[in-house]
Short mmCIF file of C-alpha atoms in Angstrom, two decimals:
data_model
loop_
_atom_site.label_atom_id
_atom_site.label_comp_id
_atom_site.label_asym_id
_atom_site.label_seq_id
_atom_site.Cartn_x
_atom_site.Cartn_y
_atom_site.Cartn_z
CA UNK A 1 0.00 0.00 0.00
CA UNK A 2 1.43 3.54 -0.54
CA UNK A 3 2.57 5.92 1.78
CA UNK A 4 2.49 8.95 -0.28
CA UNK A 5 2.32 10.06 -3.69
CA UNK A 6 4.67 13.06 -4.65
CA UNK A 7 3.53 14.68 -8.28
CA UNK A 8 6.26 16.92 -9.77
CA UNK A 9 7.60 16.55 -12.78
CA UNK A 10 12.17 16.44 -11.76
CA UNK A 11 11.36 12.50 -10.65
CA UNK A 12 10.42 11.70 -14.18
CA UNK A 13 13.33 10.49 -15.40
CA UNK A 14 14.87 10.60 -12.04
CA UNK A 15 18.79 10.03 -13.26
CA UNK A 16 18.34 13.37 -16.07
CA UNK A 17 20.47 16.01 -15.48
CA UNK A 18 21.53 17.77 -18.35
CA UNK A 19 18.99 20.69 -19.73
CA UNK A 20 18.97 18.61 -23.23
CA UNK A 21 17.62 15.48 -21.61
CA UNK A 22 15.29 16.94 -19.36
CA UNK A 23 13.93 18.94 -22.85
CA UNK A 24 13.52 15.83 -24.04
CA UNK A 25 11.79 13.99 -21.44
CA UNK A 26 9.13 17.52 -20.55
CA UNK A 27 8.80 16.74 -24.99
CA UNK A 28 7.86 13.09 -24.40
CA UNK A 29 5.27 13.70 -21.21
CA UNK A 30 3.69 16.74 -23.44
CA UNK A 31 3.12 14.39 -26.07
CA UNK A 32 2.14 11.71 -24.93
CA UNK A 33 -0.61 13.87 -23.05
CA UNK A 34 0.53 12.37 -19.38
CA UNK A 35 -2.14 12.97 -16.80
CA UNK A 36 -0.27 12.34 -14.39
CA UNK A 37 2.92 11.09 -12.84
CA UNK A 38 5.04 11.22 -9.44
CA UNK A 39 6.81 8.99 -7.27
CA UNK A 40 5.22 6.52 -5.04
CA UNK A 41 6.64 5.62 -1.35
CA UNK A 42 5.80 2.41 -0.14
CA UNK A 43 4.83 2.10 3.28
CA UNK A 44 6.87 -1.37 4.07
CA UNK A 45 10.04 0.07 3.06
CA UNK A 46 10.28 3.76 2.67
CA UNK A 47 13.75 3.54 0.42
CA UNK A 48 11.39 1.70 -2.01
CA UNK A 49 10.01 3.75 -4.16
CA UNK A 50 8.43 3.77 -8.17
CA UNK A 51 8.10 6.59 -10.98
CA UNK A 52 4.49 6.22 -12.44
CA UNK A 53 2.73 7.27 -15.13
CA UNK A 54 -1.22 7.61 -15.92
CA UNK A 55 -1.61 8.22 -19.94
CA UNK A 56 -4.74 8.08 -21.90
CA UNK A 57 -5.54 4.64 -23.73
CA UNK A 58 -5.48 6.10 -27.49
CA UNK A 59 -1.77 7.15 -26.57
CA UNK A 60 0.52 4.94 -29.32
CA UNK A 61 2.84 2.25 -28.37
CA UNK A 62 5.90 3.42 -29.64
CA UNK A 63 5.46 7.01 -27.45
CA UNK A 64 5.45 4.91 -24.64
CA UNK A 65 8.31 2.88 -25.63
CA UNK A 66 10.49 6.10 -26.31
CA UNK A 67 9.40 7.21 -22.98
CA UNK A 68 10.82 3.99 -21.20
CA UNK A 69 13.87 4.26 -23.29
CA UNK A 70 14.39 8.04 -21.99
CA UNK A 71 13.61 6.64 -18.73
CA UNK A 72 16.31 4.17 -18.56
CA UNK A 73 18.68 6.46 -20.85
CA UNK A 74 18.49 4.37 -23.89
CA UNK A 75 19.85 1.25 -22.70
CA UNK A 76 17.37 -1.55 -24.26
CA UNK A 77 15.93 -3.67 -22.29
CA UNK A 78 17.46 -7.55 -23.21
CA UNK A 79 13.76 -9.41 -22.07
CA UNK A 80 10.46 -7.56 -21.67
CA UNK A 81 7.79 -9.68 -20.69
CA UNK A 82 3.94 -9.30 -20.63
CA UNK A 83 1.49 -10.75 -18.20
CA UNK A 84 -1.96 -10.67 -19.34
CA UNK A 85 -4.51 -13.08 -17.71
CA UNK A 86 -8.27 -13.51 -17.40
CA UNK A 87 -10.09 -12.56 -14.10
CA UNK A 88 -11.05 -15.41 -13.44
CA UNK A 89 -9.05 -16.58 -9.91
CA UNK A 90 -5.84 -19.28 -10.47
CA UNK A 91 -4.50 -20.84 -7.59
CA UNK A 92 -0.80 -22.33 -7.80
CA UNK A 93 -0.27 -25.16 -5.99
CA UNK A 94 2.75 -24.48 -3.91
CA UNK A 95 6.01 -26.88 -5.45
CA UNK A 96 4.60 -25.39 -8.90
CA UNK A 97 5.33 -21.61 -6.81
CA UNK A 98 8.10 -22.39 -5.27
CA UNK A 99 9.66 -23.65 -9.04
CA UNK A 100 8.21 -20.49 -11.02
CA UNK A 101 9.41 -18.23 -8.35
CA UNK A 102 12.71 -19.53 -8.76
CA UNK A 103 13.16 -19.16 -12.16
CA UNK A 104 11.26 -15.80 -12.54
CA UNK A 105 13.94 -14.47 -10.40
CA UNK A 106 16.52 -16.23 -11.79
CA UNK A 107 15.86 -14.30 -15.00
CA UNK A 108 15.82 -11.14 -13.66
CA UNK A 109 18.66 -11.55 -11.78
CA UNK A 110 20.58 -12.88 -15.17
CA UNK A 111 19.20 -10.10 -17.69
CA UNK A 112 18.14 -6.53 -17.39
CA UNK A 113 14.43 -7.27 -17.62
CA UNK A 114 10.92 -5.42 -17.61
CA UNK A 115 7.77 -6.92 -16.76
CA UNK A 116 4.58 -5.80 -18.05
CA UNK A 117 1.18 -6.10 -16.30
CA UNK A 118 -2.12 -4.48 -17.61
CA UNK A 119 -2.58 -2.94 -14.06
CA UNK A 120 -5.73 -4.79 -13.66
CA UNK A 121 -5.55 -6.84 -10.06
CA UNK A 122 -5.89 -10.94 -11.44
CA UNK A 123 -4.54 -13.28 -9.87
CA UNK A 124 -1.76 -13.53 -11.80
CA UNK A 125 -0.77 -9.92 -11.49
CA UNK A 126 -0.97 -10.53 -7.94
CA UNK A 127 1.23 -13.59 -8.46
CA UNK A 128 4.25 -12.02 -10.11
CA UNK A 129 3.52 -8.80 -7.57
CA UNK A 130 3.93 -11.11 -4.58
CA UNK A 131 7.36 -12.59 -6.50
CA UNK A 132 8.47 -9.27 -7.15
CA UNK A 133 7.55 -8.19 -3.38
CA UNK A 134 9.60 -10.52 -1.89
CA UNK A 135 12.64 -10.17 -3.72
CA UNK A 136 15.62 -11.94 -1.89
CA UNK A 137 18.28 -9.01 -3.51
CA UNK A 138 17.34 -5.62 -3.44
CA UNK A 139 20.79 -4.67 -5.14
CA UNK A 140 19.30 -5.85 -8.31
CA UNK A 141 15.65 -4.18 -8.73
CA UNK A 142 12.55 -6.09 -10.94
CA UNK A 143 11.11 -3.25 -12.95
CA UNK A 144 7.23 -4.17 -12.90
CA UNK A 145 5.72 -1.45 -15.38
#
């Protein structure tokens, strides 16, 4: 659950500092008509904290994917993947958990990797969130976007 929600536009892309890159980023927000964006401060662990985004649905793909690439100053990402899933509840048994928990973060410990979630709470959203949560190596962040 979140702490607090800070809305300025300097934490979007955090690591920008020179006046041509921050041009660039304020260019990408204004186009891609962002509504709104901040930094999020979880309450578990106030060092942990996430740049979001909210931009309209009829925004194009490749906006957003210049966006991420400004975020992460242009280094391309070697695995993106994509959970979709119905909303219909799936229950794991545990060994099968245990087994795709170790490998999910085996990946992402191996490869500089995004994963992509609709932002719809399904069960298997809330799968990969509780993987992601509980993270044994915080040196090495899981960027859930």
């Amino acid at each position: 659950m979140a702490k607090h929600v800070t809305n300025h536009s300097r934490n979007i892309p955090s690591s920008v500092s020179s006046k041509t890159a921050r041009y660039e980023c304020d260019y990408i927000l204004t186009t891609l008509g962002v509504k709104s964006h901040g930094t999020i401060t979880f309450r578990r662990n106030a060092s942990n904290k996430a740049n979001f985004i909210r931009i309209s649905p009829d925004v194009s793909p490749v906006q957003i994917k210049e966006l991420f690439f400004q975020q992460c100053q242009h280094r391309r990402q070697s695995l993106v993947i994509s959970i979709t899933g119905s909303a219909r509840e799936y229950n794991m048994k545990s060994k099968l958990f245990q087994i795709f928990r170790q490998g999910l973060l085996k990946v992402t410990k191996t490869t500089n990797v995004w994963i992509i979630t609709n932002g719809i709470i399904t069960s298997l959203t809330k799968l990969f969130g509780e993987i992601i949560r509980t993270n044994p190596d915080p040196s090495h962040p899981i960027h859930l976007i």
